[in-house]
Amino acid sequence: MSDIKLPIEVQKELKKISKVAGYLWQREWAERNAGNISMNLTSFFDLDEIKQKTKNNTFVPFEFPKGTAGYVLFITGTGCYLRSLVDSIEEASCILYINEDATGYTVIWGGKREGFGPTCELISHSSIHLFNTENNPTHLAIVHTHPLELIVMSHHPLFDNEEELNRQIWMMCPEVRVFVPKGIHCTPYALSSTEALAKVTIEAFKTRNVSLWEKHGATATGEDVEKAWDYLDVANKGAKLLLMSWSAGFKPAGLSDAQLKELEQFT
């Protein structure tokens, strides 16, 4: 397999990915092989050059959404640890090119680990990237991780009342209302690595900034990986403050509805 030379812009994005992966590990949001990261890098590459220089690379059959034909995606590997992205990114992730029929892919960079394959959530990531291309084209990155306090909230009865869950999380801190302005989607449980999970997550991003997968984790998209991380970081801060208040034995006063409304000018 021959790797293609990475554009400077892509190298910069990979550095951001390594940094965010370190954040996720330090937060205890990425136990063992939990979580995955991807980024749509299509705009950074010359597709004719990719096809020419990697024509002898191994082709792997996979049924992608048809609209993703010709995409170039960075994606983490199945069974790989996100913490490995900090100093072994070429082993724990790859950049792949989806063929013109969207019937498979070729790895054009990375995937150095023996037996490497992209994350089992490949169908979810590619589907979300297609949705963003059509509906939110500046959002190139996806981060799925296991934020502790948000996962706890997905086990709470509030999970069944999305509007109230968001109100209570927003009211804990002005920054949560400002920097997660569309709020959190209470995404119903679906089995990992299935099209069903992809579909419910896409539904979430039609209205919200963060998809909180029931009893599983959370996912966000952003212009780059740092921006996607920001949505998750801020949303989890609101959940953590709420849980801390309850643990201390009191109901938080919170921002009033009028104060929350006033903050909308900054969203």
CSV table of C-alpha atoms in Angstrom, one decimal:
chain,number,residue,atom,x,y,z
A,1,MET,CA,0.0,0.0,0.0
A,2,SER,CA,1.3,3.5,-0.9
A,3,ASP,CA,0.4,6.5,1.1
A,4,ILE,CA,-0.3,9.8,-0.6
A,5,LYS,CA,1.4,12.9,0.6
A,6,LEU,CA,-0.8,14.9,3.0
A,7,PRO,CA,-1.5,18.6,2.2
A,8,ILE,CA,-0.3,21.0,4.9
A,9,GLU,CA,-4.0,21.8,5.8
A,10,VAL,CA,-4.7,18.1,6.5
A,11,GLN,CA,-1.6,17.8,8.6
A,12,LYS,CA,-2.9,20.7,10.7
A,13,GLU,CA,-6.3,19.0,11.1
A,14,LEU,CA,-4.5,15.8,12.2
A,15,LYS,CA,-2.7,17.7,15.0
A,16,LYS,CA,-6.1,19.0,16.2
A,17,ILE,CA,-7.4,15.5,16.2
A,18,SER,CA,-4.5,14.2,18.3
A,19,LYS,CA,-5.0,17.0,20.8
A,20,VAL,CA,-8.8,16.4,21.2
A,21,ALA,CA,-8.2,12.7,21.6
A,22,GLY,CA,-5.9,13.5,24.5
A,23,TYR,CA,-8.7,15.6,26.0
A,24,LEU,CA,-11.1,12.7,25.7
A,25,TRP,CA,-8.8,10.3,27.4
A,26,GLN,CA,-7.9,12.7,30.2
A,27,ARG,CA,-11.6,13.3,30.9
A,28,GLU,CA,-12.3,9.5,31.1
A,29,TRP,CA,-14.6,9.8,28.2
A,30,ALA,CA,-12.7,7.2,26.0
A,31,GLU,CA,-12.3,4.0,28.0
A,32,ARG,CA,-10.5,1.2,26.1
A,33,ASN,CA,-11.7,1.5,22.5
A,34,ALA,CA,-14.7,3.6,23.2
A,35,GLY,CA,-15.6,6.5,20.9
A,36,ASN,CA,-14.6,7.4,17.4
A,37,ILE,CA,-13.6,10.5,15.4
A,38,SER,CA,-13.9,11.3,11.7
A,39,MET,CA,-13.5,14.2,9.3
A,40,ASN,CA,-14.5,14.9,5.8
A,41,LEU,CA,-11.3,15.9,4.1
A,42,THR,CA,-12.5,15.8,0.5
A,43,SER,CA,-12.0,19.5,-0.2
A,44,PHE,CA,-8.4,19.3,0.8
A,45,PHE,CA,-7.4,16.7,-1.8
A,46,ASP,CA,-6.9,16.5,-5.6
A,47,LEU,CA,-9.1,13.4,-6.3
A,48,ASP,CA,-7.4,12.7,-9.7
A,49,GLU,CA,-4.0,12.5,-7.8
A,50,ILE,CA,-5.5,10.2,-5.3
A,51,LYS,CA,-6.8,7.8,-7.9
A,52,GLN,CA,-3.5,7.8,-9.8
A,53,LYS,CA,-1.2,7.4,-6.9
A,54,THR,CA,-3.2,4.8,-4.9
A,55,LYS,CA,-4.6,2.7,-7.8
A,56,ASN,CA,-2.7,-0.3,-6.6
A,57,ASN,CA,-3.9,0.0,-3.0
A,58,THR,CA,-6.2,-2.7,-1.7
A,59,PHE,CA,-9.9,-2.1,-2.4
A,60,VAL,CA,-12.3,-3.0,0.4
A,61,PRO,CA,-16.0,-3.6,-0.5
A,62,PHE,CA,-18.5,-1.7,1.7
A,63,GLU,CA,-22.0,-0.3,1.0
A,64,PHE,CA,-21.9,3.4,1.6
A,65,PRO,CA,-24.7,5.9,1.1
A,66,LYS,CA,-24.6,6.6,-2.6
A,67,GLY,CA,-24.1,10.3,-2.1
A,68,THR,CA,-20.7,9.8,-0.5
A,69,ALA,CA,-19.1,8.6,-3.7
A,70,GLY,CA,-15.7,10.3,-4.1
A,71,TYR,CA,-15.5,11.3,-0.4
A,72,VAL,CA,-12.1,11.4,1.4
A,73,LEU,CA,-12.6,10.7,5.1
A,74,PHE,CA,-10.3,10.6,8.1
A,75,ILE,CA,-11.6,7.9,10.5
A,76,THR,CA,-10.5,6.1,13.5
A,77,GLY,CA,-10.0,2.3,13.6
A,78,THR,CA,-12.1,-0.5,15.0
A,79,GLY,CA,-10.7,-1.8,18.2
A,80,CYS,CA,-8.2,1.1,18.4
A,81,TYR,CA,-7.9,3.3,21.4
A,82,LEU,CA,-8.5,7.0,21.0
A,83,ARG,CA,-5.5,7.7,23.3
A,84,SER,CA,-3.4,6.1,20.6
A,85,LEU,CA,-4.2,9.1,18.4
A,86,VAL,CA,-2.0,11.2,20.6
A,87,ASP,CA,1.3,9.6,19.5
A,88,SER,CA,0.4,6.8,17.1
A,89,ILE,CA,-2.2,8.3,14.8
A,90,GLU,CA,-1.0,6.4,11.7
A,91,GLU,CA,-1.7,3.1,13.5
A,92,ALA,CA,-5.0,4.0,15.1
A,93,SER,CA,-6.7,5.7,12.2
A,94,CYS,CA,-6.7,6.1,8.5
A,95,ILE,CA,-7.7,8.4,5.6
A,96,LEU,CA,-9.8,6.5,3.1
A,97,TYR,CA,-11.1,7.3,-0.4
A,98,ILE,CA,-14.7,6.1,-1.2
A,99,ASN,CA,-14.9,4.9,-4.9
A,100,GLU,CA,-17.1,6.5,-7.5
A,101,ASP,CA,-19.9,3.9,-7.0
A,102,ALA,CA,-19.8,4.2,-3.2
A,103,THR,CA,-19.4,0.4,-3.1
A,104,GLY,CA,-16.1,0.4,-1.2
A,105,TYR,CA,-13.0,2.2,-0.2
A,106,THR,CA,-9.2,2.4,-0.5
A,107,VAL,CA,-7.0,3.4,2.4
A,108,ILE,CA,-4.7,6.2,1.2
A,109,TRP,CA,-2.9,7.0,4.4
A,110,GLY,CA,-2.5,5.4,7.9
A,111,GLY,CA,-4.0,2.1,9.0
A,112,LYS,CA,-0.5,0.9,9.9
A,113,ARG,CA,-1.7,-1.4,12.7
A,114,GLU,CA,-1.8,-5.1,11.7
A,115,GLY,CA,-5.3,-6.1,10.8
A,116,PHE,CA,-6.5,-2.5,10.8
A,117,GLY,CA,-10.0,-1.7,9.7
A,118,PRO,CA,-12.1,1.5,10.1
A,119,THR,CA,-14.5,1.9,13.0
A,120,CYS,CA,-17.6,-0.3,13.0
A,121,GLU,CA,-19.5,3.0,13.1
A,122,LEU,CA,-18.4,3.7,9.5
A,123,ILE,CA,-21.9,3.6,8.2
A,124,SER,CA,-23.0,6.2,10.8
A,125,HIS,CA,-20.1,8.5,10.2
A,126,SER,CA,-20.4,8.4,6.4
A,127,SER,CA,-24.2,9.0,6.6
A,128,ILE,CA,-23.8,12.0,8.9
A,129,HIS,CA,-21.1,13.4,6.7
A,130,LEU,CA,-23.5,13.2,3.7
A,131,PHE,CA,-26.2,14.8,5.8
A,132,ASN,CA,-23.9,17.7,6.7
A,133,THR,CA,-22.7,18.1,3.1
A,134,GLU,CA,-26.4,18.7,2.1
A,135,ASN,CA,-27.6,20.6,5.1
A,136,ASN,CA,-24.7,21.9,7.1
A,137,PRO,CA,-21.7,22.0,4.8
A,138,THR,CA,-19.3,23.9,7.1
A,139,HIS,CA,-19.4,21.0,9.6
A,140,LEU,CA,-16.6,18.6,8.5
A,141,ALA,CA,-15.8,16.8,11.8
A,142,ILE,CA,-17.7,14.3,13.9
A,143,VAL,CA,-16.8,13.3,17.5
A,144,HIS,CA,-18.5,10.4,19.3
A,145,THR,CA,-17.4,9.9,22.9
A,146,HIS,CA,-18.7,8.8,26.3
A,147,PRO,CA,-19.2,12.0,28.5
A,148,LEU,CA,-19.8,10.8,32.0
A,149,GLU,CA,-22.5,13.2,33.2
A,150,LEU,CA,-24.4,13.3,29.9
A,151,ILE,CA,-24.6,9.5,29.9
A,152,VAL,CA,-26.0,9.6,33.5
A,153,MET,CA,-28.6,12.1,32.2
A,154,SER,CA,-29.6,9.6,29.6
A,155,HIS,CA,-30.6,7.2,32.4
A,156,HIS,CA,-32.7,9.9,34.2
A,157,PRO,CA,-36.4,10.3,33.7
A,158,LEU,CA,-35.7,13.8,32.3
A,159,PHE,CA,-34.4,12.0,29.2
A,160,ASP,CA,-38.1,11.4,28.3
A,161,ASN,CA,-38.7,15.1,28.3
A,162,GLU,CA,-36.2,16.7,25.9
A,163,GLU,CA,-37.5,20.3,26.3
A,164,GLU,CA,-37.3,20.2,30.0
A,165,LEU,CA,-33.9,18.4,30.0
A,166,ASN,CA,-32.5,21.2,27.9
A,167,ARG,CA,-34.1,23.9,30.0
A,168,GLN,CA,-32.6,22.5,33.2
A,169,ILE,CA,-29.1,22.1,31.6
A,170,TRP,CA,-29.2,25.5,30.0
A,171,MET,CA,-30.2,27.2,33.2
A,172,MET,CA,-27.1,26.1,35.0
A,173,CYS,CA,-24.7,28.5,33.3
A,174,PRO,CA,-25.0,31.3,30.7
A,175,GLU,CA,-22.3,29.8,28.5
A,176,VAL,CA,-24.2,26.5,28.1
A,177,ARG,CA,-27.2,28.5,26.6
A,178,VAL,CA,-24.9,30.5,24.4
A,179,PHE,CA,-22.5,27.9,23.1
A,180,VAL,CA,-25.0,25.0,22.8
A,181,PRO,CA,-27.8,27.1,21.5
A,182,LYS,CA,-29.8,24.4,19.8
A,183,GLY,CA,-29.4,22.1,22.8
A,184,ILE,CA,-29.2,18.3,23.2
A,185,HIS,CA,-31.3,15.7,21.4
A,186,CYS,CA,-32.5,12.7,23.5
A,187,THR,CA,-31.7,10.1,20.8
A,188,PRO,CA,-33.5,6.8,21.4
A,189,TYR,CA,-31.4,3.7,21.9
A,190,ALA,CA,-30.2,1.9,18.7
A,191,LEU,CA,-27.7,-0.9,18.3
A,192,SER,CA,-24.1,0.3,17.6
A,193,SER,CA,-22.7,0.0,14.1
A,194,THR,CA,-26.2,-0.2,12.5
A,195,GLU,CA,-28.1,1.9,9.9
A,196,ALA,CA,-30.7,2.4,12.6
A,197,LEU,CA,-28.2,4.3,14.7
A,198,ALA,CA,-27.2,6.4,11.8
A,199,LYS,CA,-30.8,7.3,11.1
A,200,VAL,CA,-31.7,8.4,14.6
A,201,THR,CA,-28.5,10.4,14.9
A,202,ILE,CA,-29.2,12.3,11.6
A,203,GLU,CA,-32.7,13.1,12.9
A,204,ALA,CA,-31.0,14.5,16.0
A,205,PHE,CA,-28.9,16.9,14.0
A,206,LYS,CA,-31.9,18.3,12.2
A,207,THR,CA,-32.8,20.2,15.4
A,208,ARG,CA,-30.0,20.0,17.9
A,209,ASN,CA,-26.2,20.5,18.4
A,210,VAL,CA,-25.6,17.3,20.4
A,211,SER,CA,-27.0,13.8,19.9
A,212,LEU,CA,-27.2,12.1,23.3
A,213,TRP,CA,-27.4,8.4,22.5
A,214,GLU,CA,-29.6,6.7,25.2
A,215,LYS,CA,-27.4,4.8,27.7
A,216,HIS,CA,-24.4,5.0,25.4
A,217,GLY,CA,-22.7,8.3,24.7
A,218,ALA,CA,-22.9,11.5,22.8
A,219,THR,CA,-22.0,12.8,19.3
A,220,ALA,CA,-21.5,16.2,17.9
A,221,THR,CA,-20.3,17.7,14.6
A,222,GLY,CA,-18.4,20.9,14.0
A,223,GLU,CA,-16.3,22.9,11.5
A,224,ASP,CA,-13.3,21.0,12.8
A,225,VAL,CA,-12.7,18.5,15.6
A,226,GLU,CA,-12.1,21.2,18.2
A,227,LYS,CA,-15.5,22.8,17.5
A,228,ALA,CA,-17.2,19.4,17.7
A,229,TRP,CA,-15.5,18.8,21.0
A,230,ASP,CA,-16.6,22.2,22.3
A,231,TYR,CA,-20.3,21.3,21.9
A,232,LEU,CA,-19.8,18.1,23.9
A,233,ASP,CA,-17.6,19.8,26.5
A,234,VAL,CA,-20.0,22.6,27.2
A,235,ALA,CA,-23.1,20.4,27.1
A,236,ASN,CA,-21.5,18.0,29.6
A,237,LYS,CA,-20.6,21.0,31.9
A,238,GLY,CA,-24.2,21.9,32.2
A,239,ALA,CA,-25.2,18.3,33.0
A,240,LYS,CA,-22.3,18.0,35.5
A,241,LEU,CA,-23.4,21.2,37.3
A,242,LEU,CA,-27.0,20.0,37.5
A,243,LEU,CA,-25.9,16.6,38.9
A,244,MET,CA,-23.6,18.3,41.4
A,245,SER,CA,-26.5,20.4,42.7
A,246,TRP,CA,-28.7,17.3,43.1
A,247,SER,CA,-25.9,15.4,44.8
A,248,ALA,CA,-25.5,18.3,47.3
A,249,GLY,CA,-29.1,17.9,48.2
A,250,PHE,CA,-30.7,21.0,46.7
A,251,LYS,CA,-32.6,22.1,43.6
A,252,PRO,CA,-30.6,24.7,41.8
A,253,ALA,CA,-32.1,28.2,41.4
A,254,GLY,CA,-30.9,28.4,37.8
A,255,LEU,CA,-31.3,31.1,35.3
A,256,SER,CA,-34.9,32.3,34.9
A,257,ASP,CA,-36.8,31.8,31.6
A,258,ALA,CA,-36.5,35.6,31.1
A,259,GLN,CA,-32.7,35.4,31.6
A,260,LEU,CA,-32.4,32.5,29.2
A,261,LYS,CA,-34.4,34.4,26.6
A,262,GLU,CA,-32.1,37.4,27.0
A,263,LEU,CA,-29.1,35.2,26.2
A,264,GLU,CA,-30.5,34.3,22.8
A,265,GLN,CA,-29.1,37.5,21.4
A,266,PHE,CA,-25.6,35.9,21.7
A,267,THR,CA,-26.5,32.6,20.1
